[in-house]
PDB file of C-alpha atoms and ligand atoms in Angstrom:
ATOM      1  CA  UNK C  51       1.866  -0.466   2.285  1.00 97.00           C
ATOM      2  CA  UNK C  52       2.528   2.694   0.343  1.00 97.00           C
ATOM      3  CA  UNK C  53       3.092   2.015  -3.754  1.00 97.00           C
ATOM      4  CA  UNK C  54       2.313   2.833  -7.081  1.00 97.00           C
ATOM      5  CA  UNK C  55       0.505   0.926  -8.937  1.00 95.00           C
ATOM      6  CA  UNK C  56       1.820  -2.302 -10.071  1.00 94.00           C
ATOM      7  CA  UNK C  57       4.828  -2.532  -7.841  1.00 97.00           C
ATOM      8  CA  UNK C  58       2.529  -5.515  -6.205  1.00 96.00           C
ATOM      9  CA  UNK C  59       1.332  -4.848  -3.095  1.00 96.00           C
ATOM     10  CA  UNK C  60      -1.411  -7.312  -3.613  1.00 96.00           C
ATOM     11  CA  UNK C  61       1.248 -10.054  -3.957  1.00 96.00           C
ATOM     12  CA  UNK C  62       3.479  -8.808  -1.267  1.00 98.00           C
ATOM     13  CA  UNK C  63       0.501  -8.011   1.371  1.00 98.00           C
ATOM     14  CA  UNK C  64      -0.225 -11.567   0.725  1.00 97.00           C
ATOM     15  CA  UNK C  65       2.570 -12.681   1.480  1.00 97.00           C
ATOM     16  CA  UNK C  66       3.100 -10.759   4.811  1.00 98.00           C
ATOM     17  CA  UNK C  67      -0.061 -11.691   6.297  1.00 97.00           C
ATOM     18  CA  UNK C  68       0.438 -15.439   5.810  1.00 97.00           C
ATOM     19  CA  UNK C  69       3.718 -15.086   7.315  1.00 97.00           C
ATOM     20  CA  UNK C  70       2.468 -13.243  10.475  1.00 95.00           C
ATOM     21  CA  UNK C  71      -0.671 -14.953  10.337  1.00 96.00           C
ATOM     22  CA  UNK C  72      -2.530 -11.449   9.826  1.00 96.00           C
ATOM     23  CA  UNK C  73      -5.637 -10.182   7.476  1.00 97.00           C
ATOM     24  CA  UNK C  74      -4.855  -8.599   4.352  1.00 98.00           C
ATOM     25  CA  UNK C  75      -7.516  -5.441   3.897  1.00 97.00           C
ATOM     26  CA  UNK C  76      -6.727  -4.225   0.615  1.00 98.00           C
ATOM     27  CA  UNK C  77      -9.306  -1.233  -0.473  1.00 98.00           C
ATOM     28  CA  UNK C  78      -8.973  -2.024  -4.159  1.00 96.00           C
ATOM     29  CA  UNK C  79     -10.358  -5.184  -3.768  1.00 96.00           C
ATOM     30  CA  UNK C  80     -12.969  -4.364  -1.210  1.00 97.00           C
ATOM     31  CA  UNK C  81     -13.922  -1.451  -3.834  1.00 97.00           C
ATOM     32  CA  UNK C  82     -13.972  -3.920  -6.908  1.00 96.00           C
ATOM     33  CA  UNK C  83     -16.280  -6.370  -5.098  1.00 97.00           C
ATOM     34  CA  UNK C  84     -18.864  -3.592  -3.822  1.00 97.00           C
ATOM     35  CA  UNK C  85     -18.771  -2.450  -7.834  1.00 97.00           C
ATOM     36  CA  UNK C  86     -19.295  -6.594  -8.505  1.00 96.00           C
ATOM     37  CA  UNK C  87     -21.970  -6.965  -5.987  1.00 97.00           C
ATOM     38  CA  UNK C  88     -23.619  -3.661  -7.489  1.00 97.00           C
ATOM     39  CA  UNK C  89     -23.822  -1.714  -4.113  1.00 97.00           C
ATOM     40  CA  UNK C  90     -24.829   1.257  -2.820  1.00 97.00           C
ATOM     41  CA  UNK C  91     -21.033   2.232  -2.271  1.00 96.00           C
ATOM     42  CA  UNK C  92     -20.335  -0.269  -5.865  1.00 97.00           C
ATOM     43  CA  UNK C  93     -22.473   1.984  -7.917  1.00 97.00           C
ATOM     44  CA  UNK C  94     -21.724   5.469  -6.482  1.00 97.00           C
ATOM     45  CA  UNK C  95     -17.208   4.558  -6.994  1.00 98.00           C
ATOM     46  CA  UNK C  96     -17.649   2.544 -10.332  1.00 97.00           C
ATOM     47  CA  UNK C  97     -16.854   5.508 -12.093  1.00 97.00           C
ATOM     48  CA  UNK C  98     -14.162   6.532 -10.191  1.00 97.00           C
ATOM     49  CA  UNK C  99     -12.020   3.242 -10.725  1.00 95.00           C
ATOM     50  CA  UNK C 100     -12.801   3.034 -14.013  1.00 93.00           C
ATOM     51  CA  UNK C 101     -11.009   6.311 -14.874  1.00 94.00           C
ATOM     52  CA  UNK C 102      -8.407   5.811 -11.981  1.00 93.00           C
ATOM     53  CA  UNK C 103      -9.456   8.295 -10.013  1.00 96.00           C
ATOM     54  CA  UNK C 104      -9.226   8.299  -6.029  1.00 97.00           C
ATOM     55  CA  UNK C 105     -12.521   7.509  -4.746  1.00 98.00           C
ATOM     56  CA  UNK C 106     -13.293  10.155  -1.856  1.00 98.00           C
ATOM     57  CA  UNK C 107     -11.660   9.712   1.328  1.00 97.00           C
ATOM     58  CA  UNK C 108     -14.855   9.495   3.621  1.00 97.00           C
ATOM     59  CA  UNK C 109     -16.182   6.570   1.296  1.00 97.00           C
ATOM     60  CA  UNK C 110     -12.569   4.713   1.984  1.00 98.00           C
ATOM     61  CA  UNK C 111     -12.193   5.907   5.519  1.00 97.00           C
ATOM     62  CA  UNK C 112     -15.910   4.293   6.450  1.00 97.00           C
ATOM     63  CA  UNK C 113     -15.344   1.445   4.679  1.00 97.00           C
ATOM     64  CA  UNK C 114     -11.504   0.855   6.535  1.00 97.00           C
ATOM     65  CA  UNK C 115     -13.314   1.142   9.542  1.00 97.00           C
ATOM     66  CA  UNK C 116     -15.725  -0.700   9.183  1.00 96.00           C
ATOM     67  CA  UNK C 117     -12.588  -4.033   8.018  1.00 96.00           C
ATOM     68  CA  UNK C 118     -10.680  -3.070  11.364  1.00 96.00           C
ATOM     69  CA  UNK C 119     -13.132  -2.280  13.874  1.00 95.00           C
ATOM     70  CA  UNK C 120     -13.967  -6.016  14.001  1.00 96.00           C
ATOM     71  CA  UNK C 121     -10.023  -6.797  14.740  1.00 95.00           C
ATOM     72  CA  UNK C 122      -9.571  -4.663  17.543  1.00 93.00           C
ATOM     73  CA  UNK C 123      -7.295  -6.306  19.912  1.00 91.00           C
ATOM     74  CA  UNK C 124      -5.955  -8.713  17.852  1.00 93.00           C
ATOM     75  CA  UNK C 125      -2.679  -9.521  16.187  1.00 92.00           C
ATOM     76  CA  UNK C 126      -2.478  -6.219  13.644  1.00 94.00           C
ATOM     77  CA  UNK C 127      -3.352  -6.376  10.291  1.00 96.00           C
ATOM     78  CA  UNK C 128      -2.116  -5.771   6.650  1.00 98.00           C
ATOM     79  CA  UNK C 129      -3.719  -2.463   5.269  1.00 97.00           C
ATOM     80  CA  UNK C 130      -2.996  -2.221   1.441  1.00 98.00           C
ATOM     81  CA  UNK C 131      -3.916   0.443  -1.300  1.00 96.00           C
ATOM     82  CA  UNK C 132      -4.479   3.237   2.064  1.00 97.00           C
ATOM     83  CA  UNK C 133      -3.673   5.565   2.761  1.00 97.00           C
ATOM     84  CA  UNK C 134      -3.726   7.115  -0.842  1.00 97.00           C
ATOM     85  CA  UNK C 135      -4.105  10.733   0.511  1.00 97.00           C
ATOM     86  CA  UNK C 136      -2.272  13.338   3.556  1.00 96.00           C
ATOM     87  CA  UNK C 137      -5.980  13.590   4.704  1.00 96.00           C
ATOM     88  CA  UNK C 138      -6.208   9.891   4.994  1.00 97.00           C
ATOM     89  CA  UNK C 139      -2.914   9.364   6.802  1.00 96.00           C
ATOM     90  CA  UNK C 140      -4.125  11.533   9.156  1.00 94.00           C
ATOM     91  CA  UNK C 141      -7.923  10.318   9.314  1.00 95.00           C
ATOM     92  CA  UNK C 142      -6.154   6.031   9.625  1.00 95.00           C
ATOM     93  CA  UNK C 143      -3.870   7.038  12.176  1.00 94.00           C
ATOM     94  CA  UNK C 144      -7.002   8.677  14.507  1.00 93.00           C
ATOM     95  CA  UNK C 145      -8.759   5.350  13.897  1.00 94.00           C
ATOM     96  CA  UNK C 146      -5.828   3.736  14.819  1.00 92.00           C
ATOM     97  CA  UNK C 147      -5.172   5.961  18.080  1.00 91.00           C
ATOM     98  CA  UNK C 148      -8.904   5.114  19.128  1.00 92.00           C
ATOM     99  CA  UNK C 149      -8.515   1.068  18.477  1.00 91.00           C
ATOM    100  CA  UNK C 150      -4.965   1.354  19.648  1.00 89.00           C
ATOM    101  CA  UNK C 151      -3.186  -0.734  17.067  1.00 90.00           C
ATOM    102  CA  UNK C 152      -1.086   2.329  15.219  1.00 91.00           C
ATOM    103  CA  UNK C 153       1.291   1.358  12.137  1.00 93.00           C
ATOM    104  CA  UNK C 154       4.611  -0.182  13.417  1.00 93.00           C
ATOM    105  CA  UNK C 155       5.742   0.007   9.616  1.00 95.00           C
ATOM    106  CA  UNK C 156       4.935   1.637   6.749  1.00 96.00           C
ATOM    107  CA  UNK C 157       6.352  -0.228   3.873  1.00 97.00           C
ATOM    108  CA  UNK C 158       7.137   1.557   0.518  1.00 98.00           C
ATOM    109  CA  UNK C 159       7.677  -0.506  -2.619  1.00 98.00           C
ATOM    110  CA  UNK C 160       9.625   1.579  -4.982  1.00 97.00           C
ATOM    111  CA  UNK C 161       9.566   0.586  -8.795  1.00 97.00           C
ATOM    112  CA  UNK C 162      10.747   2.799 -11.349  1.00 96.00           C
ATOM    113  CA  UNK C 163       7.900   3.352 -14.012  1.00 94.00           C
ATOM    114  CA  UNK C 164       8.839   2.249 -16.995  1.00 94.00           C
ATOM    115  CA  UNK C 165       8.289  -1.224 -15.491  1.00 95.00           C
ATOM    116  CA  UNK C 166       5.266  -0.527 -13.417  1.00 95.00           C
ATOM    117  CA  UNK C 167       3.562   0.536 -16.985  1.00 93.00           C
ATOM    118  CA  UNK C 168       5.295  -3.180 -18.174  1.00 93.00           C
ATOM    119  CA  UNK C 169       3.529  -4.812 -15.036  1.00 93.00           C
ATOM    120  CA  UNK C 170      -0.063  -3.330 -15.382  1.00 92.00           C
ATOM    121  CA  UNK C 171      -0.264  -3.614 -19.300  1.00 91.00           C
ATOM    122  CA  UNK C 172       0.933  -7.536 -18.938  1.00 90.00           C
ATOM    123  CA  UNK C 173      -2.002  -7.739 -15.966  1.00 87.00           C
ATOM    124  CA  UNK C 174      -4.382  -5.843 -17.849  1.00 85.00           C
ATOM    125  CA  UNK C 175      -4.248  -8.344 -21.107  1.00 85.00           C
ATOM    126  CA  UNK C 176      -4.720 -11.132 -18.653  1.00 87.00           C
ATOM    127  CA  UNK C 177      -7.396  -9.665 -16.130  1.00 82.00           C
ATOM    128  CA  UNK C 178      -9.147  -7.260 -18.376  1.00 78.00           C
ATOM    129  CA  UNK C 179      -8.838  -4.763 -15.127  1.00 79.00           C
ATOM    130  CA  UNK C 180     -10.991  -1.628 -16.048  1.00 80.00           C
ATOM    131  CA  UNK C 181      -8.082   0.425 -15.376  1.00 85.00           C
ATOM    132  CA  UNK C 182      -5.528  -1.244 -16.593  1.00 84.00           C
ATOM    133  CA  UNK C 183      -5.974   0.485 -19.952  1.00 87.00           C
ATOM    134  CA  UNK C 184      -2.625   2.446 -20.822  1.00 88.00           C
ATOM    135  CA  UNK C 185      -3.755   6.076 -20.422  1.00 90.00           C
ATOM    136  CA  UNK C 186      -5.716   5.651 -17.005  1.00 91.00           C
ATOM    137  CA  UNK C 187      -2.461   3.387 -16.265  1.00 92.00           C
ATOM    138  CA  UNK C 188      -0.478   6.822 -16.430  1.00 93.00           C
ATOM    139  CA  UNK C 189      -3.263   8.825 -15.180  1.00 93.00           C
ATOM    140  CA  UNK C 190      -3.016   6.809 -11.892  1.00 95.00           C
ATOM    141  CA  UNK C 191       0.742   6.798 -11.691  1.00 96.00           C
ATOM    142  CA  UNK C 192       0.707  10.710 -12.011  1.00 96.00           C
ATOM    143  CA  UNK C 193      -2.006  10.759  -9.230  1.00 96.00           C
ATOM    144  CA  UNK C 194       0.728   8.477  -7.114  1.00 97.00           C
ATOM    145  CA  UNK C 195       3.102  11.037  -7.403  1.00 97.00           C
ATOM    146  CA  UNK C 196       1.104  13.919  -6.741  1.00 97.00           C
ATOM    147  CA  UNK C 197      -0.916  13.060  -3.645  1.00 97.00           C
ATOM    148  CA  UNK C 198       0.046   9.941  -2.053  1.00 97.00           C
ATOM    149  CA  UNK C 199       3.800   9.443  -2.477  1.00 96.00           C
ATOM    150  CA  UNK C 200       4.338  12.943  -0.110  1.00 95.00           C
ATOM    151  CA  UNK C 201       2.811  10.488   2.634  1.00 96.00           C
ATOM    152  CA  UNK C 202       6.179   8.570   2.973  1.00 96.00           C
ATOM    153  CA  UNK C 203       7.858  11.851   4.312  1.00 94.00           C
ATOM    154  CA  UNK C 204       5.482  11.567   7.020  1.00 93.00           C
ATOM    155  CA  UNK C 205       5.904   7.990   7.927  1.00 94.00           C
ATOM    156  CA  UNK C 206       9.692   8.715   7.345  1.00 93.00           C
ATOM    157  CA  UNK C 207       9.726  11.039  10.093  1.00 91.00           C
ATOM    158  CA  UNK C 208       7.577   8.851  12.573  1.00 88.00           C
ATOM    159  CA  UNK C 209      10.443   7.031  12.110  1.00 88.00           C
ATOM    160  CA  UNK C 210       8.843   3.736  10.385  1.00 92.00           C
ATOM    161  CA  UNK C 211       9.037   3.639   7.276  1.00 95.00           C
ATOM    162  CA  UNK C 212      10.939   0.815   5.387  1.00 95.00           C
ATOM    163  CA  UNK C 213      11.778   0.912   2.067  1.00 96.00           C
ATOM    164  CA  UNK C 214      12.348  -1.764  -0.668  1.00 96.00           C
ATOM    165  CA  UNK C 215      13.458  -2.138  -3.943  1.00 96.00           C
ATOM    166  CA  UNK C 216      10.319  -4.054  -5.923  1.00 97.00           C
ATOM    167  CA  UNK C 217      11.696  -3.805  -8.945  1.00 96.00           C
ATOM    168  CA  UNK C 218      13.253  -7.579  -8.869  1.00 95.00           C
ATOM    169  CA  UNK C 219      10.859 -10.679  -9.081  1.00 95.00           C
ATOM    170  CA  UNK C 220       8.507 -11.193  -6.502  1.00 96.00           C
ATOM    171  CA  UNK C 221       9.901 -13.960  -4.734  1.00 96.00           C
ATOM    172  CA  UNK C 222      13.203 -12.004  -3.981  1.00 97.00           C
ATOM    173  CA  UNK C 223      11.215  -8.711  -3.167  1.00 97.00           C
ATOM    174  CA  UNK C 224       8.947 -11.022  -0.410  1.00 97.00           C
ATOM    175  CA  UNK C 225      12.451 -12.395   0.788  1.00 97.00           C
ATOM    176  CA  UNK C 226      13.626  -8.977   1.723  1.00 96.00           C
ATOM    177  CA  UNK C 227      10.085  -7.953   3.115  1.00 97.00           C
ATOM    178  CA  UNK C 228      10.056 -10.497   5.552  1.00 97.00           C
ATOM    179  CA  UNK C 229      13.632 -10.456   6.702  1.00 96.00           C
ATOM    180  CA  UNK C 230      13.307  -6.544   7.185  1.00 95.00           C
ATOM    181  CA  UNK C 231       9.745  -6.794   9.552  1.00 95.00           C
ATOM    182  CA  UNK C 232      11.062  -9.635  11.121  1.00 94.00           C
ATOM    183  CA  UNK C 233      14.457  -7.563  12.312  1.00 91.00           C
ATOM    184  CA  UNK C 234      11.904  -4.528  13.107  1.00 88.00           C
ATOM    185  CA  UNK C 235       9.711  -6.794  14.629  1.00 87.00           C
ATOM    186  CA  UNK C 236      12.004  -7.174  17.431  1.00 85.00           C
ATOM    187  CA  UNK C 237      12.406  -3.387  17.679  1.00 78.00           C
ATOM    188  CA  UNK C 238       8.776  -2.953  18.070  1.00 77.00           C
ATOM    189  CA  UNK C 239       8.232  -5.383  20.471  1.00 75.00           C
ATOM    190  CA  UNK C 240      11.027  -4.327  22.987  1.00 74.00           C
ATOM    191  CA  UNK C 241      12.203  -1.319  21.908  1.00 64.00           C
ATOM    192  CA  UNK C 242      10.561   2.743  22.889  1.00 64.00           C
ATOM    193  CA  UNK C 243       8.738   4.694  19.991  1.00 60.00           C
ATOM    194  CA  UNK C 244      11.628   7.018  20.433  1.00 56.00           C
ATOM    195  CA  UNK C 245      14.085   4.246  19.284  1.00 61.00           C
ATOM    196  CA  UNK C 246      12.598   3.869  15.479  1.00 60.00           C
ATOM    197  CA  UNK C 247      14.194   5.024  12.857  1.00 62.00           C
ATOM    198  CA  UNK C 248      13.315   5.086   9.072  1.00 61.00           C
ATOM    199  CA  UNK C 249      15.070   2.509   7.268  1.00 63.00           C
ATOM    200  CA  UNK C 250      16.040   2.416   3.146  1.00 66.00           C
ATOM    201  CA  UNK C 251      16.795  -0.628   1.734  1.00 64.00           C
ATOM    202  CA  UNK C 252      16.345   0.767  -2.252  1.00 66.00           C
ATOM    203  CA  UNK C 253      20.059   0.784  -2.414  1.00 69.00           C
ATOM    204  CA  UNK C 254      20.389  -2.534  -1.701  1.00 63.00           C
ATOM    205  CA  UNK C 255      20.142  -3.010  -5.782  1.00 64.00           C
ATOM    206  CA  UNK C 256      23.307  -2.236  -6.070  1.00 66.00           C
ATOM    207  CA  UNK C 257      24.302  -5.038  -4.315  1.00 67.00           C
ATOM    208  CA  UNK C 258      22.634  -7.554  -6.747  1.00 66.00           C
ATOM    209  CA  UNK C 259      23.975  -5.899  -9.783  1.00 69.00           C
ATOM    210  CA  UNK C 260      21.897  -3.031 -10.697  1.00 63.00           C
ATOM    211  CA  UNK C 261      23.486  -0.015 -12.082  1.00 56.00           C
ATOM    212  CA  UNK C 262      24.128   3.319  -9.682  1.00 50.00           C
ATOM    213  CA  UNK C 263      20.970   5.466  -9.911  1.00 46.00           C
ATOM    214  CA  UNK C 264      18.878   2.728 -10.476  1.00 49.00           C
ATOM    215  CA  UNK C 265      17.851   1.838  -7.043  1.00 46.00           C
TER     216      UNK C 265
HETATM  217  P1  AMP P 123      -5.785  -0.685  -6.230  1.00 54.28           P
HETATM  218  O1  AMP P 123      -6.366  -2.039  -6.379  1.00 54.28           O
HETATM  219  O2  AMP P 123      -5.154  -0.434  -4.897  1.00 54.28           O
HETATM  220  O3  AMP P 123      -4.880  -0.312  -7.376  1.00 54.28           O
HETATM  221  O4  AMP P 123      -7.020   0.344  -6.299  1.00 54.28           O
HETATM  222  C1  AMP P 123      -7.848   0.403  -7.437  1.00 54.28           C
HETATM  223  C2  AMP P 123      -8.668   1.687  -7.427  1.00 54.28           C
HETATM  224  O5  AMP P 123      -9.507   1.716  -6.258  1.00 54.28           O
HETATM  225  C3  AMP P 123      -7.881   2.985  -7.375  1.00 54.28           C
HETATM  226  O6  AMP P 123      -7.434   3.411  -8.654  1.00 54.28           O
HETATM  227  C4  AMP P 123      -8.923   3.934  -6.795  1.00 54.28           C
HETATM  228  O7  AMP P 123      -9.888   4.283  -7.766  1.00 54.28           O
HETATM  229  C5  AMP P 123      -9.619   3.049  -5.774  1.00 54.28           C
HETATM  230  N1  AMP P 123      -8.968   3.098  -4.430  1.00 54.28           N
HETATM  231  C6  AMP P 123      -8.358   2.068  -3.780  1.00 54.28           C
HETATM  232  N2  AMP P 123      -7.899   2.456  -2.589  1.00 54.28           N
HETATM  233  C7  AMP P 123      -8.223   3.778  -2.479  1.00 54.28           C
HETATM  234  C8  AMP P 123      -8.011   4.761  -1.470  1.00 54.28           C
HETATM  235  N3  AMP P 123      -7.359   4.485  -0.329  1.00 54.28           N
HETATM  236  N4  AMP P 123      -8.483   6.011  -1.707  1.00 54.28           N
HETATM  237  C9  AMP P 123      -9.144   6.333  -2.838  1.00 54.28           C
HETATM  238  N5  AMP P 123      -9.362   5.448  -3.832  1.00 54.28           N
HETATM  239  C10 AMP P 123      -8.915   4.179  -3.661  1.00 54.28           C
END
């Protein structure tokens, strides 16, 4: 899953690994519990999350690894919050080469901003998040802009990236998840590589009302 924060890919990774019965490896929350368990890896990125920077990509690559090696030749897996960076596409998709369980999707909840700032400073009053404070809130949306929303060109062009409008409540946004992997599900499993093809589904806003532009 490739987002900004708050467009909920906590909720929505959730949600897609109980439906195909996968894990959900989110680095976020891996990150917050090494900080919570005071770590070696906790103490040396505390600093980072609390200013919402990106923590550096070895220290998230190791740590992937580490959460997938163990489910090599399984069912697949939800990864959520990586890749953040180019360097990490590249790095995940090497791991994933080696273990031979490469992306079959990347999913890309879009949100437009003014509500993702809405989202986090509603969570932040009820979680007390570190980050959730309003100007690392927009530090870390301008750091999803800059480095890892470029990624989805390169997923685009693999030819697997689907695209959905988050901005709608979660239960409609899951809807449309699950109806979209479960048609590319089928592609997947009979289909060639050669046969993918990105798919957008942020227009489909239009279709429940939303004004043109706002996908
Ligand atoms: P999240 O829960 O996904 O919003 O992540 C919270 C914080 O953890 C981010 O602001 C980063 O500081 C750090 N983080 C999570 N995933 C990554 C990643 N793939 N690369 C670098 N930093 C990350």
């Amino acid at each position: 899953m490739i987002a900004p924060p708050g467009a909920g890919k906590g909720t929505q990774g959730t949600v897609i690994a109980e439906h195909f019965d996968i894990p959900h490896i989110a680095t976020g929350d891996l990150l917050r519990d090494h900080v919570a368990r005071r770590t070696e890896v906790g103490q040396a990125v505390q600093g980072y999350l609390d200013r919402g920077e990106l923590v550096p990509d070895e220290v998230v690559l190791q740590m992937v690894r580490a959460a997938l090696e163990p489910l090599q030749g399984g069912a697949g897996w939800v990864l959520d919050g990586v890749p953040r960076t180019m360097q990490q596409a590249r790095a995940l998709y090497e791991i994933a080469v080696e273990m031979d369980m490469t992306a079959d999707v990347a999913l890309h909840l879009q949100v437009e901003d003014a509500e993702l700032v809405r989202r986090l400073l509603a969570r932040a009053r009820q979680t007390g998040r570190s980050d959730d404070t309003e100007d690392v809130i927009r530090h870390r949306l301008a750091l999803y802009y800059d480095v890892t929303h470029p990624i989805l060109e390169w997923y685009g062009e693999r030819g697997i990236l689907v695209s959905v409008d988050a901005n709608r409540p979660a239960d409609a946004v899951g809807r449309q998840i699950l109806t979209a992997l479960e048609v590319l599900r089928q592609v997947v499993d009979r289909g060639p590589d050669a046969e993918r093809r990105a798919v957008d589904l942020t227009s489909l806003g239009a279709a429940f009302g939303r004004p043109s532009g706002q996908s």
